[in-house]
Coordinates of C-alpha atoms in Angstrom, one line a residue:
M1 CA 79.6 -21.1 12.3
D2 CA 77.5 -23.8 13.9
A3 CA 75.5 -26.4 12.1
L4 CA 72.3 -24.4 12.3
D5 CA 73.9 -21.4 10.7
E6 CA 75.0 -23.5 7.8
L7 CA 71.3 -24.4 7.3
L8 CA 70.4 -20.7 7.0
H9 CA 73.2 -20.1 4.4
Q10 CA 71.3 -22.2 1.8
P11 CA 70.1 -20.5 -1.4
Y12 CA 66.5 -21.5 -0.8
P13 CA 64.1 -20.1 1.9
S14 CA 65.0 -21.3 5.4
A15 CA 64.0 -20.3 8.9
F16 CA 64.1 -21.5 12.5
V17 CA 60.9 -21.1 14.6
T18 CA 60.0 -22.1 18.1
T19 CA 57.8 -25.1 18.7
G20 CA 55.1 -22.5 19.1
G21 CA 55.7 -21.1 15.7
V22 CA 57.6 -17.8 16.5
I23 CA 60.5 -17.0 14.1
R24 CA 63.9 -16.9 15.8
R25 CA 66.1 -16.6 12.7
L26 CA 65.7 -16.7 8.9
N27 CA 67.7 -16.1 5.8
A28 CA 67.2 -13.5 3.2
A29 CA 65.4 -15.9 0.8
M30 CA 62.7 -16.6 3.4
A31 CA 62.3 -12.9 4.2
T32 CA 61.8 -12.3 0.5
V33 CA 59.1 -14.9 0.0
L34 CA 57.4 -13.5 3.1
G35 CA 57.4 -10.1 1.5
R36 CA 59.2 -8.4 4.4
T37 CA 62.7 -7.6 5.7
A38 CA 64.4 -10.0 8.1
E39 CA 64.0 -7.5 10.9
Q40 CA 60.3 -7.3 10.3
C41 CA 59.9 -11.0 10.4
A42 CA 62.0 -11.9 13.5
G43 CA 59.9 -12.4 16.6
R44 CA 56.7 -12.7 14.6
D45 CA 54.4 -15.8 14.3
F46 CA 55.4 -17.6 11.2
A47 CA 51.8 -18.6 10.2
E48 CA 50.6 -15.0 10.7
L49 CA 52.9 -13.8 7.9
L50 CA 51.2 -16.1 5.4
P51 CA 48.0 -15.5 3.5
S52 CA 44.9 -16.1 5.7
G53 CA 44.0 -19.3 3.8
Q54 CA 47.4 -20.8 4.6
R55 CA 47.7 -20.2 8.3
V56 CA 46.0 -23.3 9.6
S57 CA 48.2 -25.5 7.3
A58 CA 51.3 -23.7 8.4
E59 CA 50.4 -24.1 12.1
R60 CA 49.8 -27.8 11.6
L61 CA 53.1 -28.2 9.7
V62 CA 55.1 -26.6 12.5
A63 CA 53.3 -28.6 15.1
Q64 CA 54.0 -31.9 13.3
G65 CA 57.6 -31.0 12.8
A66 CA 57.9 -30.2 16.5
T67 CA 57.1 -33.7 17.5
G68 CA 60.2 -35.1 15.8
K69 CA 58.4 -38.3 15.2
R70 CA 57.2 -38.1 11.6
L71 CA 58.1 -36.4 8.4
A72 CA 56.3 -33.1 8.1
M73 CA 55.8 -31.7 4.6
N74 CA 53.1 -29.5 3.0
V75 CA 52.6 -27.2 0.0
L76 CA 52.3 -23.6 1.2
E77 CA 51.6 -20.4 -0.5
F78 CA 53.7 -17.4 0.4
P79 CA 52.8 -13.7 -0.4
G80 CA 56.0 -13.0 -2.3
P81 CA 57.7 -9.7 -3.0
G82 CA 55.7 -8.6 -6.0
S83 CA 52.2 -9.1 -7.5
A84 CA 52.6 -12.9 -7.8
S85 CA 52.5 -15.3 -4.9
L86 CA 54.8 -18.2 -4.6
V87 CA 53.9 -21.9 -4.1
F88 CA 56.5 -24.5 -3.0
L89 CA 56.8 -27.6 -0.9
V90 CA 57.9 -26.9 2.7
E91 CA 59.4 -29.3 5.2
A92 CA 59.4 -28.8 9.0
K93 CA 62.0 -30.7 11.0
L94 CA 62.9 -30.6 14.7
V95 CA 66.5 -29.4 15.5
E96 CA 68.3 -28.4 18.7
E97 CA 70.5 -25.4 19.3
S98 CA 73.7 -26.5 20.9
E99 CA 74.4 -23.3 23.0
S100 CA 71.0 -23.0 24.6
D101 CA 69.7 -26.5 24.2
E102 CA 66.5 -24.9 22.8
R103 CA 64.4 -27.1 20.6
L104 CA 63.6 -25.3 17.3
V105 CA 61.8 -26.3 14.1
W106 CA 63.6 -25.8 10.9
V107 CA 61.2 -24.7 8.1
H108 CA 62.6 -24.7 4.6
S109 CA 61.6 -25.2 1.0
L110 CA 62.2 -28.4 -1.0
G111 CA 62.9 -28.5 -4.7
A112 CA 59.8 -29.8 -6.5
E113 CA 59.8 -27.8 -9.6
N114 CA 59.9 -30.9 -11.7
D115 CA 56.8 -32.3 -10.0
L116 CA 54.2 -29.6 -10.7
A117 CA 51.3 -31.9 -10.1
S118 CA 52.4 -32.4 -6.5
L119 CA 52.4 -28.7 -5.8
L120 CA 48.9 -28.3 -7.2
I121 CA 47.3 -31.2 -5.1
P122 CA 46.1 -28.9 -2.3
F123 CA 44.6 -26.5 -4.7
R124 CA 42.8 -29.2 -6.7
L125 CA 41.4 -30.7 -3.4
A126 CA 40.2 -27.3 -2.2
A127 CA 38.7 -26.5 -5.6
K128 CA 36.9 -29.9 -5.7
A129 CA 35.5 -29.4 -2.3
A130 CA 34.1 -26.0 -3.3
G131 CA 32.7 -27.2 -6.6
L132 CA 35.3 -25.4 -8.7
G133 CA 37.6 -26.3 -11.5
V134 CA 41.3 -25.4 -11.7
W135 CA 43.0 -24.4 -15.0
M136 CA 46.5 -23.1 -15.8
Y137 CA 47.6 -20.8 -18.6
S138 CA 51.1 -20.7 -20.0
P139 CA 51.8 -17.4 -21.8
S140 CA 54.8 -18.9 -23.7
D141 CA 52.8 -21.8 -25.1
R142 CA 49.5 -19.8 -25.3
Q143 CA 47.7 -22.9 -24.1
L144 CA 45.1 -23.6 -21.4
E145 CA 45.4 -26.7 -19.4
W146 CA 42.8 -28.3 -17.2
M147 CA 44.2 -29.2 -13.8
G148 CA 41.3 -30.9 -12.2
G149 CA 38.7 -30.0 -9.5
A150 CA 35.0 -30.6 -9.7
P151 CA 34.2 -33.5 -12.1
A152 CA 31.1 -31.6 -13.4
M153 CA 33.4 -28.7 -14.5
A154 CA 35.7 -31.1 -16.3
A155 CA 32.8 -32.4 -18.4
L156 CA 32.4 -29.0 -20.1
F157 CA 35.8 -29.3 -21.8
P158 CA 36.7 -32.0 -24.4
K159 CA 40.3 -32.6 -23.4
A160 CA 42.9 -31.6 -20.8
A161 CA 44.9 -29.2 -23.0
M162 CA 43.4 -26.6 -25.3
P163 CA 44.9 -23.9 -27.5
L164 CA 43.9 -20.4 -26.5
S165 CA 42.5 -19.8 -29.9
W166 CA 40.0 -22.7 -29.5
A167 CA 38.8 -21.4 -26.1
M168 CA 38.5 -17.9 -27.5
R169 CA 36.2 -19.1 -30.3
R170 CA 34.0 -20.8 -27.7
V171 CA 33.6 -17.6 -25.7
H172 CA 30.8 -15.2 -26.4
P173 CA 32.1 -12.3 -28.6
D174 CA 31.1 -9.7 -25.9
D175 CA 33.2 -11.6 -23.3
Q176 CA 36.4 -12.3 -25.2
K177 CA 38.0 -9.0 -24.0
A178 CA 37.2 -10.1 -20.4
L179 CA 38.9 -13.4 -21.0
R180 CA 42.1 -11.7 -22.3
R181 CA 42.2 -9.6 -19.2
L182 CA 41.7 -12.7 -17.1
L183 CA 44.7 -14.4 -18.6
R184 CA 47.0 -11.4 -18.0
P185 CA 46.1 -10.2 -14.5
T186 CA 47.8 -7.1 -13.4
T187 CA 47.4 -8.0 -9.7
A188 CA 48.1 -11.1 -7.7
Q189 CA 44.4 -12.0 -7.9
S190 CA 41.7 -10.8 -10.3
P191 CA 38.1 -10.2 -9.5
W192 CA 35.5 -12.7 -10.4
I193 CA 34.6 -12.3 -14.1
E194 CA 31.5 -13.6 -15.9
I195 CA 32.1 -15.4 -19.2
R196 CA 29.5 -17.1 -21.5
F197 CA 31.0 -20.3 -22.8
H198 CA 29.6 -22.4 -25.7
T199 CA 30.4 -26.0 -25.0
V200 CA 31.0 -28.9 -27.4
H201 CA 27.5 -30.1 -26.4
D202 CA 26.1 -27.0 -28.3
D203 CA 24.7 -25.2 -25.3
W204 CA 25.7 -22.0 -23.5
H205 CA 27.0 -22.0 -19.9
D206 CA 27.4 -19.0 -17.6
L207 CA 30.9 -19.4 -16.0
V208 CA 32.5 -17.2 -13.4
C209 CA 36.3 -17.2 -13.3
Q210 CA 39.1 -15.8 -11.1
A211 CA 42.8 -15.8 -12.0
R212 CA 46.0 -15.7 -9.9
R213 CA 49.6 -15.2 -10.9
I214 CA 51.8 -17.8 -9.1
D215 CA 55.5 -18.6 -9.1
I216 CA 55.8 -22.4 -9.0
G217 CA 58.7 -23.3 -6.6
Y218 CA 61.3 -20.9 -5.4
G219 CA 62.9 -19.4 -8.5
G220 CA 60.5 -21.3 -10.7
P221 CA 58.3 -20.2 -13.6
Q222 CA 55.5 -17.8 -13.2
L223 CA 52.2 -19.1 -14.5
T224 CA 48.5 -18.0 -14.4
F225 CA 46.2 -20.2 -12.5
G226 CA 42.5 -19.8 -12.3
V227 CA 39.4 -21.3 -10.8
V228 CA 36.1 -21.5 -12.6
R229 CA 32.5 -22.1 -11.4
D230 CA 29.4 -22.9 -13.5
E231 CA 26.5 -20.7 -12.5
T232 CA 24.2 -21.5 -15.3
E233 CA 21.6 -23.2 -13.1
Q234 CA 21.9 -20.5 -10.4
K235 CA 21.6 -17.7 -13.0
T236 CA 18.6 -19.5 -14.6
Q237 CA 17.0 -19.7 -11.1
K238 CA 17.8 -16.1 -10.5
T239 CA 16.2 -15.1 -13.8
D240 CA 13.2 -17.2 -13.0
M241 CA 12.9 -15.6 -9.6
Q242 CA 13.2 -12.1 -11.0
A243 CA 10.6 -12.9 -13.6
A244 CA 8.3 -14.3 -10.8
L245 CA 8.9 -11.2 -8.8
V246 CA 8.0 -9.0 -11.7
A247 CA 4.9 -11.1 -12.4
E248 CA 3.9 -10.9 -8.7
Q249 CA 4.4 -7.1 -8.7
E250 CA 2.3 -6.8 -11.8
R251 CA -0.4 -9.0 -10.3
A252 CA -0.3 -7.0 -7.1
G253 CA -1.0 -3.9 -9.2
L254 CA -3.9 -5.7 -10.9
I255 CA -5.3 -6.7 -7.6
A256 CA -5.0 -3.2 -6.2
D257 CA -6.7 -1.8 -9.3
F258 CA -9.4 -4.4 -9.2
S259 CA -10.1 -3.7 -5.5
S260 CA -10.2 0.0 -6.1
A261 CA -12.6 -0.4 -9.0
L262 CA -14.9 -2.6 -7.0
I263 CA -15.0 -0.1 -4.1
T264 CA -15.8 2.8 -6.4
A265 CA -18.5 1.1 -8.5
T266 CA -21.8 3.0 -8.1
T267 CA -24.1 1.1 -10.5
E268 CA -24.8 -2.5 -11.2
Q269 CA -23.8 -2.1 -14.8
G270 CA -20.5 -0.5 -13.7
L271 CA -19.9 -3.4 -11.3
Q272 CA -20.5 -5.9 -14.0
Q273 CA -18.1 -4.1 -16.3
V274 CA -15.4 -4.1 -13.6
V275 CA -15.8 -7.8 -12.9
L276 CA -16.0 -9.0 -16.5
T277 CA -13.0 -6.9 -17.6
R278 CA -10.7 -7.6 -14.7
L279 CA -11.5 -10.9 -12.9
A280 CA -10.1 -13.4 -15.4
T281 CA -6.9 -11.4 -16.0
T282 CA -6.2 -11.0 -12.3
F283 CA -6.3 -14.8 -11.7
E284 CA -4.7 -15.8 -15.0
G285 CA -7.9 -17.4 -16.2
T286 CA -9.4 -17.5 -19.7
G287 CA -13.0 -16.4 -18.9
A288 CA -15.2 -14.9 -16.3
V289 CA -18.9 -15.5 -15.3
L290 CA -21.0 -13.2 -13.1
A291 CA -24.3 -14.6 -11.8
L292 CA -26.6 -12.3 -9.9
V293 CA -29.7 -13.5 -8.1
E294 CA -33.0 -12.0 -9.5
D295 CA -36.3 -13.5 -8.3
N296 CA -34.7 -16.8 -7.2
S297 CA -33.0 -17.4 -10.5
L298 CA -29.6 -16.5 -12.0
H299 CA -29.0 -13.5 -14.3
V300 CA -25.7 -14.4 -16.0
S301 CA -23.3 -12.2 -17.8
T302 CA -19.9 -13.3 -19.2
D303 CA -16.8 -12.0 -20.9
A304 CA -15.5 -13.0 -24.3
G305 CA -13.8 -16.1 -22.8
V306 CA -17.1 -17.9 -22.3
S307 CA -19.2 -18.9 -25.3
T308 CA -22.8 -17.9 -25.9
E309 CA -23.9 -21.6 -25.5
E310 CA -22.2 -21.8 -22.1
A311 CA -23.8 -18.6 -20.9
D312 CA -27.2 -19.7 -22.1
A313 CA -26.8 -23.0 -20.2
L314 CA -26.3 -21.0 -17.0
H315 CA -28.7 -18.0 -17.5
G316 CA -32.0 -18.4 -15.8
M317 CA -30.9 -21.4 -13.7
S318 CA -32.9 -21.8 -10.5
L319 CA -31.2 -21.1 -7.2
G320 CA -32.2 -24.7 -6.2
D321 CA -30.5 -26.4 -9.2
P322 CA -27.8 -29.0 -8.4
D323 CA -24.9 -27.1 -10.1
P324 CA -21.8 -25.4 -8.7
L325 CA -23.1 -21.8 -9.4
P326 CA -26.4 -22.1 -7.4
V327 CA -24.8 -24.3 -4.8
A328 CA -22.1 -21.8 -4.1
I329 CA -24.7 -19.0 -3.8
R330 CA -26.9 -21.1 -1.5
T331 CA -24.2 -22.4 0.8
G332 CA -21.9 -19.4 0.8
E333 CA -19.0 -21.8 0.1
P334 CA -16.6 -21.7 -2.9
Q335 CA -17.0 -24.6 -5.4
L336 CA -14.0 -25.9 -7.3
I337 CA -14.2 -27.8 -10.5
G338 CA -10.6 -28.9 -10.8
S339 CA -11.0 -30.8 -14.0
Q340 CA -13.5 -32.5 -16.4
E341 CA -13.4 -35.7 -14.3
D342 CA -14.0 -33.7 -11.2
Y343 CA -17.1 -32.2 -12.6
L344 CA -18.5 -35.5 -13.9
Q345 CA -17.8 -37.1 -10.5
H346 CA -19.3 -34.5 -8.2
W347 CA -22.0 -33.0 -10.4
P348 CA -23.5 -35.8 -12.4
H349 CA -26.9 -34.0 -12.4
G350 CA -25.5 -30.6 -13.1
A351 CA -26.1 -28.4 -16.1
A352 CA -24.9 -29.8 -19.4
L353 CA -22.0 -27.4 -19.9
S354 CA -20.6 -28.0 -23.4
W355 CA -16.9 -27.7 -22.5
F356 CA -17.2 -30.3 -19.7
D357 CA -18.7 -32.8 -22.1
L358 CA -15.7 -32.6 -24.5
P359 CA -13.0 -35.2 -24.0
D360 CA -9.6 -33.8 -22.9
S361 CA -11.1 -30.4 -22.6
G362 CA -8.6 -29.4 -19.9
R363 CA -10.8 -26.8 -18.4
A364 CA -11.6 -25.9 -14.8
A365 CA -13.5 -23.4 -12.8
L366 CA -13.5 -21.8 -9.4
V367 CA -16.9 -20.4 -8.2
T368 CA -16.9 -17.9 -5.4
P369 CA -20.1 -16.5 -3.7
L370 CA -20.5 -12.7 -3.4
G371 CA -22.1 -12.9 0.1
R372 CA -25.5 -11.7 1.3
A373 CA -27.3 -8.5 1.8
D374 CA -30.3 -8.3 4.2
D375 CA -29.9 -12.0 4.6
Q376 CA -30.5 -12.6 0.9
P377 CA -27.9 -14.1 -1.4
L378 CA -26.4 -11.7 -4.0
G379 CA -24.8 -14.1 -6.5
A380 CA -21.4 -15.5 -7.4
W381 CA -18.7 -15.2 -9.9
A382 CA -16.6 -17.9 -11.6
V383 CA -13.2 -17.9 -13.1
I384 CA -12.7 -20.3 -16.0
F385 CA -9.3 -21.9 -16.7
D386 CA -8.0 -23.7 -19.8
R387 CA -6.1 -26.2 -17.7
D388 CA -6.6 -28.3 -14.7
Y389 CA -6.5 -26.0 -11.6
Q390 CA -5.9 -26.5 -7.9
P391 CA -5.7 -23.2 -6.1
S392 CA -3.5 -22.7 -3.0
P393 CA -5.0 -21.6 0.3
D394 CA -3.7 -18.1 -0.3
E395 CA -5.3 -18.0 -3.8
L396 CA -8.6 -19.1 -2.3
A397 CA -8.4 -16.4 0.5
L398 CA -7.6 -13.7 -2.1
M399 CA -10.5 -14.8 -4.3
G400 CA -12.8 -14.7 -1.3
T401 CA -11.6 -11.2 -0.2
L402 CA -12.2 -9.7 -3.7
A403 CA -15.6 -11.5 -4.0
N404 CA -16.5 -10.0 -0.6
L405 CA -15.6 -6.5 -1.8
A406 CA -17.8 -7.1 -4.9
G407 CA -20.6 -8.3 -2.7
Q408 CA -20.4 -5.1 -0.5
A409 CA -20.3 -2.9 -3.6
L410 CA -23.4 -4.8 -5.0
G411 CA -25.2 -4.4 -1.7
R412 CA -24.5 -0.6 -1.7
V413 CA -25.7 -0.3 -5.3
K414 CA -28.9 -2.2 -4.6
S415 CA -29.5 -0.1 -1.5
Q416 CA -28.9 3.1 -3.4
Q417 CA -31.2 1.9 -6.2
V418 CA -34.0 1.4 -3.7
H419 CA -33.4 4.8 -2.3
L420 CA -33.4 6.4 -5.8
E421 CA -36.6 4.6 -6.8
L422 CA -38.3 5.8 -3.7
A423 CA -37.2 9.3 -4.2
K424 CA -38.2 9.3 -7.9
A425 CA -41.6 8.0 -6.8
V426 CA -41.9 10.8 -4.3
Q427 CA -40.9 13.4 -6.9
Q428 CA -43.2 12.0 -9.6
S429 CA -46.1 12.1 -7.2
M430 CA -45.4 15.7 -6.5
L431 CA -45.1 16.8 -10.2
P432 CA -48.4 17.8 -11.6
T433 CA -50.4 16.2 -14.3
L434 CA -50.9 18.9 -16.9
P435 CA -54.5 19.6 -17.8
E436 CA -55.6 18.1 -21.1
H437 CA -57.3 21.4 -22.1
L438 CA -56.1 24.9 -21.3
P439 CA -57.9 27.9 -22.9
G440 CA -56.1 28.9 -26.1
L441 CA -52.9 27.0 -25.1
E442 CA -50.9 23.9 -25.9
V443 CA -48.6 23.0 -23.1
A444 CA -45.9 20.3 -23.1
A445 CA -43.4 19.4 -20.5
R446 CA -40.5 17.0 -20.3
Y447 CA -38.5 16.1 -17.3
R448 CA -35.0 14.8 -17.9
P449 CA -31.9 14.7 -15.6
S450 CA -28.8 16.7 -16.7
R451 CA -26.5 13.7 -16.0
D452 CA -26.5 10.2 -14.7
G453 CA -27.0 9.7 -11.0
L454 CA -29.1 12.9 -10.6
D455 CA -32.6 11.5 -11.4
I456 CA -34.3 13.2 -8.5
G457 CA -34.2 16.8 -7.2
G458 CA -36.2 19.9 -6.7
D459 CA -37.1 20.9 -10.3
W460 CA -40.8 21.4 -11.0
Y461 CA -43.2 22.8 -13.5
D462 CA -46.9 23.6 -13.3
A463 CA -49.8 24.9 -15.4
Y464 CA -53.4 25.6 -14.2
V465 CA -56.4 27.8 -14.8
L466 CA -56.8 30.8 -12.4
P467 CA -60.1 32.1 -11.0
D468 CA -60.0 35.0 -13.5
S469 CA -60.0 32.5 -16.4
A470 CA -56.3 33.3 -17.1
V471 CA -53.7 30.5 -17.2
A472 CA -50.7 30.3 -14.8
V473 CA -47.6 28.6 -16.1
E474 CA -44.5 28.2 -13.8
I475 CA -41.1 26.5 -13.8
G476 CA -38.7 26.4 -10.8
D477 CA -35.7 24.8 -9.2
I478 CA -35.1 24.0 -5.5
Q479 CA -31.5 23.8 -4.3
G480 CA -30.2 20.2 -4.2
H481 CA -30.8 16.8 -5.7
D482 CA -32.2 14.5 -3.0
V483 CA -35.5 13.5 -1.3
D484 CA -35.5 16.6 0.9
A485 CA -35.3 18.8 -2.2
A486 CA -38.2 17.0 -3.8
A487 CA -40.3 17.3 -0.6
F488 CA -39.5 21.0 -0.4
M489 CA -40.5 21.4 -4.0
G490 CA -43.9 20.0 -3.2
Q491 CA -44.4 22.5 -0.5
V492 CA -43.4 25.5 -2.7
R493 CA -45.6 24.3 -5.6
A494 CA -48.6 23.9 -3.3
S495 CA -48.0 27.3 -1.7
M496 CA -47.9 29.0 -5.1
R497 CA -51.2 27.5 -6.2
A498 CA -52.9 28.5 -2.9
I499 CA -51.6 32.1 -3.2
A500 CA -52.5 32.4 -6.9
A501 CA -56.1 31.4 -6.1
D502 CA -56.6 34.7 -4.3
E503 CA -53.9 37.0 -5.8
P504 CA -53.1 35.7 -9.3
A505 CA -50.6 38.5 -10.3
P506 CA -47.2 36.8 -10.9
G507 CA -45.3 39.4 -8.9
T508 CA -47.6 39.0 -5.9
V509 CA -47.5 35.2 -6.0
L510 CA -43.7 35.2 -6.0
S511 CA -43.4 37.8 -3.3
R512 CA -45.9 36.1 -1.0
T513 CA -44.2 32.7 -1.6
N514 CA -40.9 34.2 -0.7
E515 CA -42.3 35.8 2.5
L516 CA -43.6 32.4 3.4
L517 CA -40.2 30.6 2.8
V518 CA -38.4 33.3 4.9
T519 CA -40.8 32.9 7.7
M520 CA -40.4 29.1 7.7
G521 CA -36.7 29.5 8.0
A522 CA -36.2 27.1 5.0
A523 CA -32.6 25.8 4.7
R524 CA -32.8 25.9 0.9
F525 CA -33.3 28.6 -1.7
A526 CA -35.3 28.4 -4.9
T527 CA -35.6 30.2 -8.2
C528 CA -38.8 30.5 -10.3
T529 CA -40.4 32.1 -13.3
M530 CA -44.2 32.5 -13.5
L531 CA -46.4 33.6 -16.4
H532 CA -49.9 35.0 -16.3
I533 CA -51.5 34.4 -19.7
D534 CA -54.9 35.9 -20.6
P535 CA -56.2 34.1 -23.7
R536 CA -58.9 36.7 -24.2
D537 CA -56.6 39.6 -25.2
G538 CA -53.3 37.7 -25.7
R539 CA -51.6 39.6 -22.9
V540 CA -48.7 37.7 -21.1
T541 CA -47.4 39.0 -17.8
G542 CA -44.4 37.3 -16.2
T543 CA -42.1 37.6 -13.2
S544 CA -38.8 35.9 -12.5
A545 CA -37.2 35.2 -9.1
G546 CA -33.6 34.5 -10.1
H547 CA -34.5 32.1 -12.9
V548 CA -33.0 31.9 -16.3
P549 CA -34.7 33.9 -19.2
L550 CA -37.4 32.4 -21.3
L551 CA -37.7 32.3 -25.1
C552 CA -40.5 33.6 -27.3
V553 CA -40.7 32.4 -30.9
H554 CA -43.2 33.7 -33.6
A555 CA -44.0 32.0 -36.8
R556 CA -42.0 34.3 -39.1
M557 CA -39.1 35.2 -36.8
A558 CA -36.2 33.4 -35.4
G559 CA -36.0 32.5 -31.7
M560 CA -35.1 35.4 -29.5
R561 CA -34.0 35.4 -25.9
Y562 CA -36.7 37.2 -24.0
S563 CA -36.0 38.4 -20.5
I564 CA -39.3 39.2 -18.8
S565 CA -37.6 40.7 -15.7
P566 CA -34.2 41.9 -14.7
A567 CA -34.6 40.5 -11.3
T568 CA -31.8 38.2 -10.1
W569 CA -32.9 37.5 -6.5
S570 CA -33.8 34.0 -5.4
W571 CA -36.4 32.9 -2.9
G572 CA -35.3 32.4 0.7
F573 CA -32.8 35.3 0.9
F574 CA -34.8 38.6 1.2
L575 CA -38.0 39.3 3.0
T576 CA -39.5 41.9 0.5
P577 CA -37.8 41.6 -2.9
T578 CA -38.9 43.7 -5.8
T579 CA -40.7 41.8 -8.6
P580 CA -41.0 44.0 -11.7
R581 CA -43.4 42.9 -14.3
R582 CA -43.3 43.3 -18.1
P583 CA -46.5 42.8 -20.1
S584 CA -46.4 41.5 -23.6
R585 CA -49.1 41.2 -26.3
W586 CA -49.5 37.6 -27.3
T587 CA -50.5 36.4 -30.8
T588 CA -51.9 33.0 -31.8
T589 CA -48.6 31.9 -33.4
A590 CA -46.3 32.7 -30.5
R591 CA -44.4 29.9 -28.7
W592 CA -42.9 30.4 -25.3
S593 CA -40.1 28.0 -24.2
W594 CA -37.9 28.0 -21.2
S595 CA -36.1 25.5 -18.8
R596 CA -34.5 25.6 -15.5
T597 CA -31.0 25.3 -17.0
G598 CA -31.3 27.8 -19.9
W599 CA -33.3 28.9 -22.9
S600 CA -34.0 26.7 -25.9
K601 CA -34.0 27.4 -29.6
D602 CA -37.4 25.9 -30.5
R603 CA -38.9 27.2 -33.8
D604 CA -42.3 26.9 -35.4

């Protein structure tokens, strides 16, 4: 047995590697700590058989030992045969094999079990560099010991050694079970575990810990070591970011709803409601003002966040006044009142707004114009804040976009209103003025739309004296609710009057009118009921062209539905429809009532 063989016959791990780090020979102890058989290790790179985090240190150790010029020692971690890794001090020394004259590096463990601190130096340095703390747990002593690392971590614990019972009391009750699992890991390395820890400074910290089972020295005791990181600040930041994300998502929803409501607004009142209920909330303000231009002055409406006194100070303001609202409308540029001082400095001659005159009022406002329609300013809105306010460029852009949407909606509403007013004027001009006196009759008419937005259409009524001294009464409906329907209604009413002047019988009037409509190729159809009332003998003759039944009421009888004709045809479909007539004797106490939508229940 040569001298090198004697080195391998030591009870501690020992191996010979080339200067490049390849294993030539090793003893059973070294194979055991490498977690393999001797045959599996021979010919392999020594550093490659160690945990990945140890390979660079192992390569440097072998390289230093190969120089033969300096003492080469380092603490290395070996995988070990079981669930626990081994940590011991390793020396690398240059030797020469006598038979082949090959230079080899003898790698072997050194006994340092009595100097535990030296074995932990690399771990403490690595933990400190990573901002971690290192702790050790001894199951036999049931004690936690702080081993060093990041100084900020050490400040969380009052002393270096702590009984497990003390630490357990400091851990949140819901996390105590996790701590027990951490101190008794079933694998070489546990996953990262979150633990809420109540420090001696009476505050809670969010810690994340990882434990490892390590044998200290070859044949030494097995202990549980762990690293800990304080993530309180990161978790707080994460919580804040999540809250900000949720708030941003909620605000995006508010903006989308606000935009949709602005786009679908069809009346000025509806637009005011949208703005005053959504504007302040969308921009986290405390109040909203909507100022619309009417005859070169401002018509102001506000939500509950603006007092009556403040609204009165703005309402009726001239478009030429030196105040943020009219200036924004005139120039088309947003006006920011960032604070009370800002208002007093830039608007010394502005309106005396009460909340800007109060000391330390802490209020601000952002005024945004709504744009123009037909080169005329529409108005502006303002968001009121209960704090000093400086909007970001993105906030200004968003406010401007929504104000532009509101301006477009207002322009559409005004244009539609002009159209409706014109159409109503056309229709009113075509509806007759009932004669003040009709022989033996009292005639009353009321025109009322069935629902909002349908103020115009082709409905009509008429009453006039015929050449035979009888009275003609008619009611009808043209298809549609627009200007064309109103114009067509005027043509039909005029045609009926012209025909009735020569042929007053209701059936003849309706038939001739229908022939006229068919000949004209009218694109619309119509329904009508006409009565021929002779006041001399009380006879009433009527004909219906697809219209609803009328109602006849006597003084001593309830209202009864009275169908004067079974006809269901409407004008504009058939060239020669049948128009049956039904005469009725009329008394002086009778009342006839009918409408284009149904019969009424009027009583004497």
